[in-house]
Amino acid sequence: MCGIFAASLQQQVANQLLSGLESLEYRGYDSAGMAVLNAAGQLQLVRVAGKVANLRQRLAEQGVHGQLGIAHTRWATHGGATQANAHPHLYQGLAMVHNGIIEQQALLAQAPELAQQPWLSDTDSERLLRWLALGWRQASDKLLYLQQQLASVQGQYSLVLIDQQQPDCLWAARSGSPLVLGRSEQGAYLASDSQALQPWCHERALLDEGAVLQLQGQEWQLRDAQGQQQEPKWQGFSQQQQRVDRNGYAHYMHQEIHQQPEVLASSWQQLMTNGKPRLERLGSGAEQLLKQVKEVQILACGSSHHAALIAKYWYEAHLQLPVRVEIASEYRYRQSVCQADTLLMVISQSGETADTLAALRHARQQGYLASLGICNQAESSLAQEVDYLLLTQAGPEISVASTKALLCQLQALAWLQLAFAYVRQAPNWQHWADQLDALPESISHSLSHEQQIRQWALDLPLLPCCLVLGRGPSYPLAQEAALKLQEICYRPVLAFAGGELKHGPLALLEPGMVVIVLAGEPHLANKMAANIAEVQARGAEVWLLSEGQLPVIANRQLNLAEQDPWLAPLRLLPLVQLLAYHRALSQGELIDQPRNLAKSVTVE
Ligand code: G6P
């Protein structure tokens, strides 16, 4: 998945294209490029391997001039992160940027003459451009041609195309990947998200699935998936889309970790009214829905999946509500069973994760009672497609490794637990509300241990590998800790349930190795103590992050004061976030943009 920014202005376009790309780098950052057309139809192409900063530097050496241009920041799917594979791609006077994945074998089967051509890149995008170019010159209605030609393309895309022979025009299309149109006094814009448009535009309009657009000067023609003329659905910008500064923090990740108490507190205000859950936050009819649910199926990827696994422990123990959790990419390709009155929940901070969206669409055929999304992006595809929506209020999260968005998902899932209890008139809901009310302060307390965690991070040996153990809800927390350390420290960190230690992981232990143990469940304290003894008996060290005392002496220990264990994983979470952050910092890694990853995985 990649970021697209394009504009047709009444002034030079290159600087705005660069700024737009910078705010889209969360979508990928392994290579970048732009193509700018001047009024004489001269096409100037600049592409670099690496980040947008490299493109900025190249443009400082080699200026481009013109008022119409397309730009792209890439996350490699087909072909390496090289200059040749960077977008825009050129062919016969056309230049195109593309986000998505095209099934190129199917495309080439339709046009065998293409398969014979020498290619300039390894990308599916270049194949798509040549497919679109086949009848382009002959087509009198370019928009109609584009739509017809795209109708036989399998895969997903958003794309913007320019033509040397029509230097005042650009064309765009989307199917499966987002594209937003923006306008200002200076001109018209297209971008992969609204946030990139916000500094330049006073209004924006999301393009619908299957839409195609032609922009000529300030005039646009928009057609929907059926080829009917459409008016863009213009909207203003909400406050949340303000540009984000690091405010003195060296990294967004560090800032986002420290924003957690504040975002939890403001989210909490919006989830409750007069001390009761504001059920209308979910959509109308939510109360009846929550009463009717007999089972829950949750689908998600990455950190969002870990949030779901923690909720499973909660809902089954506290609500006696059966919960199944599955990774979206697995669920979407298998035959599954849907029991009557099962609520489908999908969790995604971005709301654009391709597997999660595909799983949601697949699940729609299975007969669920309704779908409920937990998402941090009001305009995302997921937010539009679910029946009920619980919008988290984490604010923009820039760092690829998720921190505050995950904690807000967990808060939302915990709030849902109390909402279920409230509508079913279970007595505990008030007790849970009190605990959630106190959560922001507890998270501040967890963060106050930063210096101690920083020292752990400096001392932590991660080679040849490191293990993280947990039991109960601390097991998915251990999975999240391992993921964070892998994502930004580039070391093999493996998570296991404590009880699984003897079934293989013990073989990895050797003197000097560190096993991080997470323990927030008093009823499992003795069991975890036994695991710790097993580790220490083999000469490995145990570094324990716990809430409440365990009957054991770990090699290192950070113990949070004991509270009701329900929210212990949330209080331990900032400790593992800080551990990963400070470890990556000490290694000198590029923390906010880890290699090979992207924040929003909009391709399969
Ligand atoms: C990517 C991100 C992760 C995130 C996962 C799921 O891999 O790097 O931080 O957990 O996608 O993303 P979602 O937006 O669906 O929560």
Coordinates of C-alpha atoms and ligand atoms in Angstrom, one line a residue, residues 1 26 29 75 299-306 347-357 374-377 382 397 399-403 405-406 409 480 483-484 487 594 597-602, ligand 1:
M1 CA 0.0 0.0 0.0
Y26 CA 2.6 6.3 7.3
Y29 CA 8.2 4.9 2.8
W75 CA 5.4 0.3 0.2
L299 CA -11.9 -10.4 13.6
A300 CA -8.7 -8.2 13.5
C301 CA -5.0 -8.2 12.6
G302 CA -1.8 -7.2 14.4
S303 CA -2.1 -5.3 17.7
S304 CA -5.9 -5.0 17.2
H305 CA -6.0 -8.8 17.3
H306 CA -4.2 -8.8 20.6
I347 CA -11.3 -4.1 15.2
S348 CA -9.0 -1.9 13.2
Q349 CA -7.3 1.4 14.2
S350 CA -7.0 2.4 10.6
G351 CA -10.2 0.9 9.3
E352 CA -8.4 0.2 6.1
T353 CA -6.6 -3.0 6.7
A354 CA -7.3 -5.1 3.6
D355 CA -7.6 -8.4 5.4
T356 CA -9.9 -7.0 8.0
L357 CA -12.2 -5.4 5.4
I374 CA -14.1 -0.5 16.7
C375 CA -12.0 2.0 14.7
N376 CA -10.0 5.2 15.1
Q377 CA -10.9 6.7 11.7
L382 CA -14.6 0.0 7.9
E397 CA -1.3 8.0 15.5
S399 CA 4.2 5.9 14.6
V400 CA 3.8 2.7 12.8
A401 CA 4.0 0.7 16.0
S402 CA 0.6 1.2 17.6
T403 CA 0.5 2.4 21.2
A405 CA -4.7 3.5 19.4
L406 CA -4.3 0.0 20.9
Q409 CA -9.3 -0.1 21.6
E480 CA 1.9 -7.6 22.0
L483 CA 5.4 -7.7 18.5
K484 CA 6.5 -4.3 19.7
E487 CA 8.7 -4.2 15.0
P594 CA 10.5 0.7 11.0
L597 CA 6.5 -2.0 7.6
A598 CA 3.6 0.4 7.1
K599 CA 0.9 1.7 9.4
S600 CA -2.0 1.1 7.2
V601 CA -1.8 -2.3 5.4
T602 CA -4.3 -1.7 2.6
Ligands
G6P1 C1 -0.1 -2.9 10.7 C2 0.4 -1.9 11.8 C3 0.1 -2.5 13.2 C4 -1.4 -2.8 13.3 C5 -1.9 -3.7 12.1 C6 -3.4 -3.8 12.1 O1 0.6 -4.1 10.7 O2 1.8 -1.7 11.7 O3 0.5 -1.6 14.2 O4 -1.7 -3.4 14.5 O5 -1.5 -3.2 10.9 O6 -3.9 -2.5 11.8 P1 -5.3 -2.0 12.0 O7 -5.3 -0.6 11.4 O8 -6.3 -2.9 11.3 O9 -5.6 -2.0 13.5

